[in-house]
Short mmCIF file of C-alpha atoms in Angstrom, two decimals:
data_model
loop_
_atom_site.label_atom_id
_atom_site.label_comp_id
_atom_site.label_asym_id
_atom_site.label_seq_id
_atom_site.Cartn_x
_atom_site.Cartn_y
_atom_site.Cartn_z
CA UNK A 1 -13.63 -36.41 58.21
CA UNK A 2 -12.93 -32.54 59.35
CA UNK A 3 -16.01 -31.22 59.99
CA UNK A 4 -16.72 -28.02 58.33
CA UNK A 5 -18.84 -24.69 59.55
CA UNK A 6 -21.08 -21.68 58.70
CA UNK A 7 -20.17 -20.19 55.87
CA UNK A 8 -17.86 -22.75 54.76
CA UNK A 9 -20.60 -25.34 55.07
CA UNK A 10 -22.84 -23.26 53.00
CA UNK A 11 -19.91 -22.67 50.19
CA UNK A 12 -19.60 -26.63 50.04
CA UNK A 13 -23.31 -27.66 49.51
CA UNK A 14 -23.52 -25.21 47.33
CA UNK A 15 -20.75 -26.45 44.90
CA UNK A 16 -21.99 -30.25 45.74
CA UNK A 17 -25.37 -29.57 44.59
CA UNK A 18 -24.31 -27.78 41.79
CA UNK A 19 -21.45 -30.35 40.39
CA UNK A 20 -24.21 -33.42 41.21
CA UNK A 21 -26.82 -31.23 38.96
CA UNK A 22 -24.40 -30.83 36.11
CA UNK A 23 -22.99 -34.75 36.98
CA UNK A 24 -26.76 -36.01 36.71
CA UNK A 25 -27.36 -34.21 33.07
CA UNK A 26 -24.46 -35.79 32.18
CA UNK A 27 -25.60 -39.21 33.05
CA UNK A 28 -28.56 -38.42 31.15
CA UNK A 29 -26.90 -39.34 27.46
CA UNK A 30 -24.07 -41.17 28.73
CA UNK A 31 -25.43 -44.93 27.80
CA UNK A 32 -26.73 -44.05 25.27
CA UNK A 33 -24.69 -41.34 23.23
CA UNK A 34 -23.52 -43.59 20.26
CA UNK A 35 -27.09 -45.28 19.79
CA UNK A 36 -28.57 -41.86 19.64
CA UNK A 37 -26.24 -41.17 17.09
CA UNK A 38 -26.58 -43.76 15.19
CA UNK A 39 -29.84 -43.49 15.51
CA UNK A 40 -29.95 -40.60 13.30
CA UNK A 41 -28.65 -42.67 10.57
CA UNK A 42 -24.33 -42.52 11.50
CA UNK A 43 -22.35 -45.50 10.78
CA UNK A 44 -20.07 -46.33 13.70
CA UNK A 45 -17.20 -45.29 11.89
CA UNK A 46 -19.19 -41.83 11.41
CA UNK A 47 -20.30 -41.53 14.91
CA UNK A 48 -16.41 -41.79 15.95
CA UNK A 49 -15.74 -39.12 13.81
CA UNK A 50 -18.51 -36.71 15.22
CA UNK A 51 -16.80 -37.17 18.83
CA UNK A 52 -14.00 -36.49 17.63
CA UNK A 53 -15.03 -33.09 16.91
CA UNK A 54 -16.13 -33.06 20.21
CA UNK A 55 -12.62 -33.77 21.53
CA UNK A 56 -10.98 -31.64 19.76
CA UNK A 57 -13.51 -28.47 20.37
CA UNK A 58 -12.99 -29.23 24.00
CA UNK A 59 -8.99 -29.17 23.33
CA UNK A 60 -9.25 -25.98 21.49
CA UNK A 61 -10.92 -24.14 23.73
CA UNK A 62 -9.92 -25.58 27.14
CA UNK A 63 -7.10 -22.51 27.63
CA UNK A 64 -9.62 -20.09 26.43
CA UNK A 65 -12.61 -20.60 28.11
CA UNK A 66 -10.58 -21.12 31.53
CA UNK A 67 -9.01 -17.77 31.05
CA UNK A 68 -12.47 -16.11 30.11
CA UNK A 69 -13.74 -17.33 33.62
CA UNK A 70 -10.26 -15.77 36.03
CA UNK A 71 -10.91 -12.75 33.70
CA UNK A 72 -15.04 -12.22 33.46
CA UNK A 73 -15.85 -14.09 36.22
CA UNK A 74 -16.30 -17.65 36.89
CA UNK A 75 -19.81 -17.65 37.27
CA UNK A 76 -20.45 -16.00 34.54
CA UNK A 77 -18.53 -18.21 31.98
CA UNK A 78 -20.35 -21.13 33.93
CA UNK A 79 -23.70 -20.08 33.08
CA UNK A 80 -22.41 -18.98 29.22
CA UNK A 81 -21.88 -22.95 28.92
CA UNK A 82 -25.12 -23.86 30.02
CA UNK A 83 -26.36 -21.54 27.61
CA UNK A 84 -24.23 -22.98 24.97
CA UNK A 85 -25.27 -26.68 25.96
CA UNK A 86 -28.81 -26.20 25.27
CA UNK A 87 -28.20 -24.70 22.37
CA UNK A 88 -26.03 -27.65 21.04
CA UNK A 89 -28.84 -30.72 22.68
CA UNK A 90 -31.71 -29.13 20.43
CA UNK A 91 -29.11 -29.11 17.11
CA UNK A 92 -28.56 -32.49 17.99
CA UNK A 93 -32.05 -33.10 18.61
CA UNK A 94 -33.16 -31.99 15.10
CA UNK A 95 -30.04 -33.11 13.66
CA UNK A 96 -30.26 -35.70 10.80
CA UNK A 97 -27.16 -36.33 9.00
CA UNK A 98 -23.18 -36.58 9.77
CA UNK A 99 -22.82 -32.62 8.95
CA UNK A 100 -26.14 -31.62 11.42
CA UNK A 101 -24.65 -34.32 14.16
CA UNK A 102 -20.73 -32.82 13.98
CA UNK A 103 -22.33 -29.41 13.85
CA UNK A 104 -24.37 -30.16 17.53
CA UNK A 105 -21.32 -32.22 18.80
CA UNK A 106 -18.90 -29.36 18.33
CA UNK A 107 -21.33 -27.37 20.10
CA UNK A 108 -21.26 -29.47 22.84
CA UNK A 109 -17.87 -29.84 22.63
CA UNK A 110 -17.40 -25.80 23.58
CA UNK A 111 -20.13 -25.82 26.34
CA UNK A 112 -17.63 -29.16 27.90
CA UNK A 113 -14.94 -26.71 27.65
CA UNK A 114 -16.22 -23.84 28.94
CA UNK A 115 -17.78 -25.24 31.93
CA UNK A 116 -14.16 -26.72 32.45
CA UNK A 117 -13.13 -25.57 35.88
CA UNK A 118 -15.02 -22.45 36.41
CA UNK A 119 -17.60 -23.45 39.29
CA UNK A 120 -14.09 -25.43 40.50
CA UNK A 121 -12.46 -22.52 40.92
CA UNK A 122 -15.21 -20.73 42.30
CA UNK A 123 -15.48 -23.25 45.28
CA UNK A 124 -11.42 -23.27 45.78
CA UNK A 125 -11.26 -19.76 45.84
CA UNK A 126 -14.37 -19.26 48.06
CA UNK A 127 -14.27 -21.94 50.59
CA UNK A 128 -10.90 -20.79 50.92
CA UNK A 129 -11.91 -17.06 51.96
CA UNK A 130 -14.48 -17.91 54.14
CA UNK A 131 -12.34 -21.06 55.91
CA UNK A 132 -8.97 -19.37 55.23
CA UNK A 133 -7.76 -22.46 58.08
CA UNK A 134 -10.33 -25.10 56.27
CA UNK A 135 -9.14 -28.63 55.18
CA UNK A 136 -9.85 -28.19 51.12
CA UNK A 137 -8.99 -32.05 51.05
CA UNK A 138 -11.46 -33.10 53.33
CA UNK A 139 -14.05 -30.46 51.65
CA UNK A 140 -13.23 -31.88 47.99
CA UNK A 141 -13.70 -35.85 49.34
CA UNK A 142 -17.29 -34.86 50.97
CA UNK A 143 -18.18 -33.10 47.57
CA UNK A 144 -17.03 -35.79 45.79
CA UNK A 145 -18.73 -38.67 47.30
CA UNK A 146 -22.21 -37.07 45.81
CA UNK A 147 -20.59 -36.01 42.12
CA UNK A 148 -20.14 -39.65 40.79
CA UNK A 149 -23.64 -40.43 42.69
CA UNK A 150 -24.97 -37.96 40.28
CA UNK A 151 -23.67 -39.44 37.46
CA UNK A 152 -24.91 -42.99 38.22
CA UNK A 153 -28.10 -41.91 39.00
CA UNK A 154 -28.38 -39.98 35.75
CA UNK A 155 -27.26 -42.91 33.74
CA UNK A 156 -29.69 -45.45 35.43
CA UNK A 157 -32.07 -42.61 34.24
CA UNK A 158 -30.85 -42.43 30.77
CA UNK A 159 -30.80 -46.14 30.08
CA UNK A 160 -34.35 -46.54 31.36
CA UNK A 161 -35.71 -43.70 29.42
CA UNK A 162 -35.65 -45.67 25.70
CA UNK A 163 -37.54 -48.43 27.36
CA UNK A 164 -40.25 -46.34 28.28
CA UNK A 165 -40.66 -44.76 24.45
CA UNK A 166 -43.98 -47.01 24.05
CA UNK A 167 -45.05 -45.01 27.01
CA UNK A 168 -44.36 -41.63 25.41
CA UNK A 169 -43.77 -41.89 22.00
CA UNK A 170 -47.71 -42.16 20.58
CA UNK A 171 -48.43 -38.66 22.59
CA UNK A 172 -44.65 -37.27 21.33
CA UNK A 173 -43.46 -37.91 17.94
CA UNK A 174 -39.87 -38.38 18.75
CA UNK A 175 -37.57 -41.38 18.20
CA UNK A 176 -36.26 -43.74 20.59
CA UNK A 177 -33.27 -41.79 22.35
CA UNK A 178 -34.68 -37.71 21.85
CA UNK A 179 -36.43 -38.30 24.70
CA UNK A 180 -32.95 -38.22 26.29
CA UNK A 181 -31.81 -34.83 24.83
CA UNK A 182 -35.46 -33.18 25.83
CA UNK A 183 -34.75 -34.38 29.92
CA UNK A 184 -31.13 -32.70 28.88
CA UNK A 185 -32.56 -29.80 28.09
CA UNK A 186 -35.02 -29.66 30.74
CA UNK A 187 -32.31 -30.12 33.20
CA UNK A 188 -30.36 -27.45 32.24
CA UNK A 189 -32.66 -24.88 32.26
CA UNK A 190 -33.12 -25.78 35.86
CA UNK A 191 -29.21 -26.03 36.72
CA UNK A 192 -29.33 -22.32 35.27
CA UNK A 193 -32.05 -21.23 37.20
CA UNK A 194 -30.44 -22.89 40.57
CA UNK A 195 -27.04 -21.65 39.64
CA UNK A 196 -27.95 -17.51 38.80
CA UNK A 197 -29.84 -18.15 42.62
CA UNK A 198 -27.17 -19.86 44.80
CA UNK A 199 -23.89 -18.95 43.55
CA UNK A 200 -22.14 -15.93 44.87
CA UNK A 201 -19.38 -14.70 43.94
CA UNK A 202 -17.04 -12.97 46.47
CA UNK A 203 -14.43 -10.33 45.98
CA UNK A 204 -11.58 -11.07 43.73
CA UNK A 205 -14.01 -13.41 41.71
CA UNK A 206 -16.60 -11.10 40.17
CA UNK A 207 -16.22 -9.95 36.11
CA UNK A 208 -13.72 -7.31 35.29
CA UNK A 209 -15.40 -4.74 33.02
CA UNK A 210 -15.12 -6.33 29.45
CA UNK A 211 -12.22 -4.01 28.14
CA UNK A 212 -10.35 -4.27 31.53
CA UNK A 213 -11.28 -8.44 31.05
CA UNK A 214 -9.78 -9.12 27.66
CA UNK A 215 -6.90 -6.53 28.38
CA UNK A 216 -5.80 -9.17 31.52
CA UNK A 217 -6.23 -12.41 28.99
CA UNK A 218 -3.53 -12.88 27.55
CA UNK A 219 -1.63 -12.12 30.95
CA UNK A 220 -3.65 -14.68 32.22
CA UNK A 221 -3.08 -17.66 29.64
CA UNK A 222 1.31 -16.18 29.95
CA UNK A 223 0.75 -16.60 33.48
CA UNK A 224 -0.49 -19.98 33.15
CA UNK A 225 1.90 -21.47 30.84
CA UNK A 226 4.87 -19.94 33.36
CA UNK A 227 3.03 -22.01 36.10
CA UNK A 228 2.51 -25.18 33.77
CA UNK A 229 6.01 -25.68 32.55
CA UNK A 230 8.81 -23.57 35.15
CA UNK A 231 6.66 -25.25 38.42
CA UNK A 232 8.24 -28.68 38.64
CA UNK A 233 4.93 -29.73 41.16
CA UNK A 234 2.38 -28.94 38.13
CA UNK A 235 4.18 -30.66 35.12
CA UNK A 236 4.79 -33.47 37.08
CA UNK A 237 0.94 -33.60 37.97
CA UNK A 238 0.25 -32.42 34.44
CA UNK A 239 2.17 -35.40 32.75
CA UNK A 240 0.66 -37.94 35.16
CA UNK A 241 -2.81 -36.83 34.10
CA UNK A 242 -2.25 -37.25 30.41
CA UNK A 243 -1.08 -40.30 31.06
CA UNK A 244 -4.19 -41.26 33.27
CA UNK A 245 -6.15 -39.71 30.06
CA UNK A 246 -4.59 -42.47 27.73
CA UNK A 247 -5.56 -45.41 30.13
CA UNK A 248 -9.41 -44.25 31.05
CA UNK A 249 -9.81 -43.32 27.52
CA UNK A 250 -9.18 -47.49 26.73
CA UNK A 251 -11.45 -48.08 29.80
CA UNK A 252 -13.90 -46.18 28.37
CA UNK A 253 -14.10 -46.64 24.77
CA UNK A 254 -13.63 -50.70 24.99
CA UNK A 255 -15.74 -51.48 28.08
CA UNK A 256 -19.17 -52.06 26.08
CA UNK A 257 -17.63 -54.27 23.40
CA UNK A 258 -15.67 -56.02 25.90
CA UNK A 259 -19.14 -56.86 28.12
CA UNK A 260 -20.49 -58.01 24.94
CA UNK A 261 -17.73 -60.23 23.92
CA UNK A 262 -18.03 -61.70 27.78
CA UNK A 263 -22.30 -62.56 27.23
CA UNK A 264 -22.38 -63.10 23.86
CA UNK A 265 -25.62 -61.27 22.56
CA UNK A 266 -25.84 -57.62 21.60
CA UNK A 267 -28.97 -57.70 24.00
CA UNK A 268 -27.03 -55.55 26.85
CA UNK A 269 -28.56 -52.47 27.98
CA UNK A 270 -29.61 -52.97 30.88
CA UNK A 271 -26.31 -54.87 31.61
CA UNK A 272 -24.74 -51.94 30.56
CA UNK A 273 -26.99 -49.34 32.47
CA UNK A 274 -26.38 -51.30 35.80
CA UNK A 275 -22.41 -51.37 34.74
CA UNK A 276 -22.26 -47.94 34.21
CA UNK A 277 -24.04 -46.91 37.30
CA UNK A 278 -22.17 -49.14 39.34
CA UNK A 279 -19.12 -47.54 37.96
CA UNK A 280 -20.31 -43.72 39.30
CA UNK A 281 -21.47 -45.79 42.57
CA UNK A 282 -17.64 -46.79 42.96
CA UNK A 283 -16.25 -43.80 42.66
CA UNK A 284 -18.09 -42.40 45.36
CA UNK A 285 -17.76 -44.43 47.54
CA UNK A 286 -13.96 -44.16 46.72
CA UNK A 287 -14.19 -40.26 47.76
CA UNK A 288 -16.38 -41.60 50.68
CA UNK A 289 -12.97 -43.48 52.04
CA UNK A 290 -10.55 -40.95 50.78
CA UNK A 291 -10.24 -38.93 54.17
CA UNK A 292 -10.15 -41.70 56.22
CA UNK A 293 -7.12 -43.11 53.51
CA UNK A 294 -5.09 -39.83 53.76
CA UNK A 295 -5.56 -39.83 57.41
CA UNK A 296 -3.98 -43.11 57.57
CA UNK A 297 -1.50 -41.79 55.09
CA UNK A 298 -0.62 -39.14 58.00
CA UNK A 299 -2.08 -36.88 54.92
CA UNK A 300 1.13 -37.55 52.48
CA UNK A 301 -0.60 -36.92 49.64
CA UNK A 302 1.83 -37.97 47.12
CA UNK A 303 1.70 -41.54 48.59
CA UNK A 304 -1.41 -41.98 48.92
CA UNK A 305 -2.17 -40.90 45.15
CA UNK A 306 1.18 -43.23 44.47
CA UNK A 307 -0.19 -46.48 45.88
CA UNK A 308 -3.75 -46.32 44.71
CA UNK A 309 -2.80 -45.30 40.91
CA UNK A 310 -0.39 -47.92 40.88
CA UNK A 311 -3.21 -50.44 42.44
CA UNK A 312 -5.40 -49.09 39.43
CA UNK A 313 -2.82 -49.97 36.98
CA UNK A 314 -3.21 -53.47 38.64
CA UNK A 315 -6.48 -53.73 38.51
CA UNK A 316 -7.02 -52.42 35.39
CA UNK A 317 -4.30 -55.62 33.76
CA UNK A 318 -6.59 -58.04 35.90
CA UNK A 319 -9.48 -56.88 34.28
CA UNK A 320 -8.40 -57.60 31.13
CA UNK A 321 -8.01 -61.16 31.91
CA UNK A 322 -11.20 -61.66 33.35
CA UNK A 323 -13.79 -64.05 31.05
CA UNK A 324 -17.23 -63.52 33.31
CA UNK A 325 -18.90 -60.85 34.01
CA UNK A 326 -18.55 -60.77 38.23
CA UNK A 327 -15.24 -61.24 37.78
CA UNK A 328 -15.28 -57.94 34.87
CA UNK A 329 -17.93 -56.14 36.91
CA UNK A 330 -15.38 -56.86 40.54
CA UNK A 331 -12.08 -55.21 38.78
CA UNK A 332 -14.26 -52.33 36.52
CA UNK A 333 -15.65 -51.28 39.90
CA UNK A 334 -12.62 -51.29 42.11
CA UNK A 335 -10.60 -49.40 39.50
CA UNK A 336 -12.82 -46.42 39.78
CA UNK A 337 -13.57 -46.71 43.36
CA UNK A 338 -9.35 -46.53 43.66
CA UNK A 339 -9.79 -43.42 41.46
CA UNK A 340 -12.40 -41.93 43.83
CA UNK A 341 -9.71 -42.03 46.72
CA UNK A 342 -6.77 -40.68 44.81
CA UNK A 343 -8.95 -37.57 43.19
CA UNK A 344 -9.08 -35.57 46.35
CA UNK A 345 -5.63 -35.58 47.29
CA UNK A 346 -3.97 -35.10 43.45
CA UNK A 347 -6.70 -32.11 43.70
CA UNK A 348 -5.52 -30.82 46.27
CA UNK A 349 -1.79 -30.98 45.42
CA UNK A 350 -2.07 -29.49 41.84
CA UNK A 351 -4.37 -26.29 43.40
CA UNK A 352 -1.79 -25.71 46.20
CA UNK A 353 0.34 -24.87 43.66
CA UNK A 354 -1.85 -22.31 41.66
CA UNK A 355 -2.04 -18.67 42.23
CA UNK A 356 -5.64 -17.64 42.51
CA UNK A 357 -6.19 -14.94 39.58
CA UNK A 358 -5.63 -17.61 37.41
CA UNK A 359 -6.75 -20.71 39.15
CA UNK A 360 -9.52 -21.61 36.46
CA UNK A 361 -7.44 -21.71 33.56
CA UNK A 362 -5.21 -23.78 35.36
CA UNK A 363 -7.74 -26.11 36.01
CA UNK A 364 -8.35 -26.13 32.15
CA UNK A 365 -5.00 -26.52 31.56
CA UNK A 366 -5.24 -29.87 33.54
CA UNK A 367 -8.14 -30.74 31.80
CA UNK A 368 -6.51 -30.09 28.31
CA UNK A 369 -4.13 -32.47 29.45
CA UNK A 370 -6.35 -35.32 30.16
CA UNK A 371 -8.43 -34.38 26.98
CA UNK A 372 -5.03 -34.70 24.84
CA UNK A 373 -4.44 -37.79 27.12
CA UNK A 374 -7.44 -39.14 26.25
CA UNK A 375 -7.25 -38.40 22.66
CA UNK A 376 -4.39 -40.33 22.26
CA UNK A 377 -5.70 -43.01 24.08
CA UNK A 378 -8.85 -43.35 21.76
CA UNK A 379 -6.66 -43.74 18.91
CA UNK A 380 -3.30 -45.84 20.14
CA UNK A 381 -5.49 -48.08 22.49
CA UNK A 382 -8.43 -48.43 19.91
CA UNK A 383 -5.36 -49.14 17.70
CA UNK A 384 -4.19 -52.21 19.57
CA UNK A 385 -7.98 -53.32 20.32
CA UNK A 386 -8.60 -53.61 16.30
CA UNK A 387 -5.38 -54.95 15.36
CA UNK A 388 -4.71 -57.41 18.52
CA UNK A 389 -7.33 -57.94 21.47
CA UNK A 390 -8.90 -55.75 24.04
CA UNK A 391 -7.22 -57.84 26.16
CA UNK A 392 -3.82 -56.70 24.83
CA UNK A 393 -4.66 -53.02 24.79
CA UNK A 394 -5.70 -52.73 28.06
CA UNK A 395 -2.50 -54.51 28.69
CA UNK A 396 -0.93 -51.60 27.13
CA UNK A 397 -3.37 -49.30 29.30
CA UNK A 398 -2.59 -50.44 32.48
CA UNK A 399 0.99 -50.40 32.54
CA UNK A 400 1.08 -46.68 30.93
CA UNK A 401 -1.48 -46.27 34.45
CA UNK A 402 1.03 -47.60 36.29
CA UNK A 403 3.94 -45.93 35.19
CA UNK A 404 2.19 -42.79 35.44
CA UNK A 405 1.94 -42.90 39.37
CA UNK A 406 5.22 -42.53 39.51
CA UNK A 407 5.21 -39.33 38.87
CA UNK A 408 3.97 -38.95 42.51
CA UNK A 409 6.55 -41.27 43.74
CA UNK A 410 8.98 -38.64 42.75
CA UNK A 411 6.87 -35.85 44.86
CA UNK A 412 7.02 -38.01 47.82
CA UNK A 413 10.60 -38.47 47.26
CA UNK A 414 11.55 -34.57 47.10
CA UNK A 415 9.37 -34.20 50.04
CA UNK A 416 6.05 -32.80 48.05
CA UNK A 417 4.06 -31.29 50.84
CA UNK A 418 0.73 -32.66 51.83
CA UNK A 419 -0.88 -29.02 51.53
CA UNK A 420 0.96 -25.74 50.33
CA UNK A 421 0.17 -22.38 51.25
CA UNK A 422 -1.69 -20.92 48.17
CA UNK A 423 0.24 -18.68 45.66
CA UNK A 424 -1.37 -15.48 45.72
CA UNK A 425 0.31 -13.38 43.48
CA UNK A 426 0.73 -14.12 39.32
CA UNK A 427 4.53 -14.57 38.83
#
């Protein structure tokens, strides 16, 4: 892996640390989400419904926010959603009814969105003006192989926290998962703290005045949509991550019943904890390979995104054959740690293509897309789970994954290259 110097090095662990923070608190409720809300007296069919809201929050203001941060500065927008997330973890901690729950969840459904991107965008845009000849590749892989580490270390966290409520719970009145949501809380108060201290915003990134700011919105979000539809290189990479959104989405939302069905009792957490941990573990160690992959890829990024998408679609129809839970826990893992190497490069590609003043509300825009992806994929693949088998849906899942890397088969054919010079100017 490129090695990477002074300021540049600073720039990276910077955004590392940061992303791992955020990646952590997110690991914090991650096993344990639905419990907590059932816990607070939801019927399943009622706690789908209040993440729904969630989803669609985060759809509706993906564009927004994004534009917000190219406008009034990235940083800025960053530390509005932290604000915003603490806000919606103590409504959802004193929440007590489907109305109080959707209420928190949309709230938390904004701060997803408009944290979406922005400290992204930062790092692209900075590492690139302080390594103007740096390998942003090689920088997103190293950053990448703590992220998911994060994550996994947050949800071992999370699941172990319930377990300890005998501990805690005769000195704190609180029920079995708040605990969760008061760690949350804690935790973002310090990612605020860390982030006002170490982030720095050079020129071209700090806030326009706020009448100068929302005067250059809605160039921004025309801007954008010019870039997302006329540039053949973005909707390609656009539809391809929709499509990834549909199959994760069936990943996601069918693993836990699926582990279930495989041991046969609903006693499973800390199955589940060590599943979902192992799952963040595999991921980075996916971005831990993914230099050493391009590199043997002669850094043809569209090929190397190509072969291991279409080797996730594989393993992801294996998996659903699979009736123990080495042989489930072998093909869950390896699909994300396949993920882990193709991230980085499809990164890399997609921000080559995006002029800078607007770089954060493209990288909304690509999350909108895997949002809407994975929307869809909630309800079609849920769909076919209910009605057939999860064995059938993720069928269904992993051809859609498949079919979706070709996409950068196409790239590779019309000689996509590895790393563009960036656009600097807003057509």
């Amino acid at each position: 892996m490129a090695a990477v110097y002074g300021d540049g090095k600073k720039v990276l662990s910077t955004y590392a640390i940061n992303q791992t923070v955020h990646s952590f608190i997110i690991g914090l409720t991650f096993p344990i989400l639905v419990l907590l809300l059932m816990d607070k007296g939801l019927g399943i069919a009622e706690a789908g419904v209040a993440m729904a809201a969630y989803s669609a929050t985060t759809i509706l203001m993906e564009l927004p926010s994004g534009s917000l941060a190219d406008t009034l500065g990235r940083k800025n927008i960053y530390l509005l959603s932290l604000a915003i997330q603490a806000v919606g973890g103590l409504a959802l901690l004193f929440s007590f009814d489907l109305i109080t729950v959707m209420a928190a969840t949309v709230t938390l459904g904004a701060a997803r969105a408009f944290s979406s991107g922005s400290i992204d965008a930062w790092f692209i845009d900075e590492f690139r003006r302080v390594e103007p000849n740096g390998n942003i590749q090689h920088a997103l892989a190293r950053a990448g192989i703590f992220i998911p580490l994060g994550l996994g270390v947050g949800s071992l966290v999370g699941g172990a926290v319930p377990s300890l409520s005998g501990v805690w719970g005769s000195i704190i009145p609180l029920t079995t998962y708040s605990m969760n949501i008061v760690l949350m809380e804690a935790m973002v108060a310090v990612q605020f703290i860390m982030t006002v201290s170490m982030v720095r915003e050079g020129p071209g990134q700090r806030a326009d005045a706020l009448g100068s700011g929302m005067g250059r919105l809605q160039q921004v979000i025309a801007t954008s949509f010019h870039h997302g539809f006329r540039n053949r290189t973005v909707l390609m990479l656009l539809v391809a991550t929709l499509m990834f959104g549909i199959s994760l989405s069936g990943l996601e939302l069918l693993w836990q019943p699926r582990v279930q069905s495989i041991l046969g009792t609903a006693e499973l957490s800390w199955v589940l904890g060590i599943l979902a941990a192992g799952y963040f573990f595999s991921a980075s160690a996916g971005y831990m390979l993914s230099s050493r992959v391009c590199g043997l890829f002669r850094d043809r990024y569209p090929l190397v995104v190509f072969t291991f998408r279409l080797l996730a679609g594989g393993f992801l129809l294996l998996l659903a054959f699979q009736d123990t839970i080495l042989g489930f826990a072998l093909f869950y893992f390896l699909i994300l740690m396949t993920e882990g190497v193709a991230d980085p490069p499809d990164a890399t590609m997609y921000n080559a293509e995006l002029p800078g003043p607007v770089r954060s509300t493209m990288l909304s825009f690509k999350s909108l897309a895997l949002q809407i992806g994975a929307m869809i994929g909630s309800l079609a693949i849920g769909f076919l789970a209910g009605a057939y088998s999860i064995g059938m849906a993720w069928t269904v899942a992993a051809a859609v994954l498949a079919v979706s890397s070709i996409s950068y088969l196409i790239l590779a054919a019309r000689g996509a290259p590895a790393s563009a010079p960036e656009v600097t100017e807003a057509a």
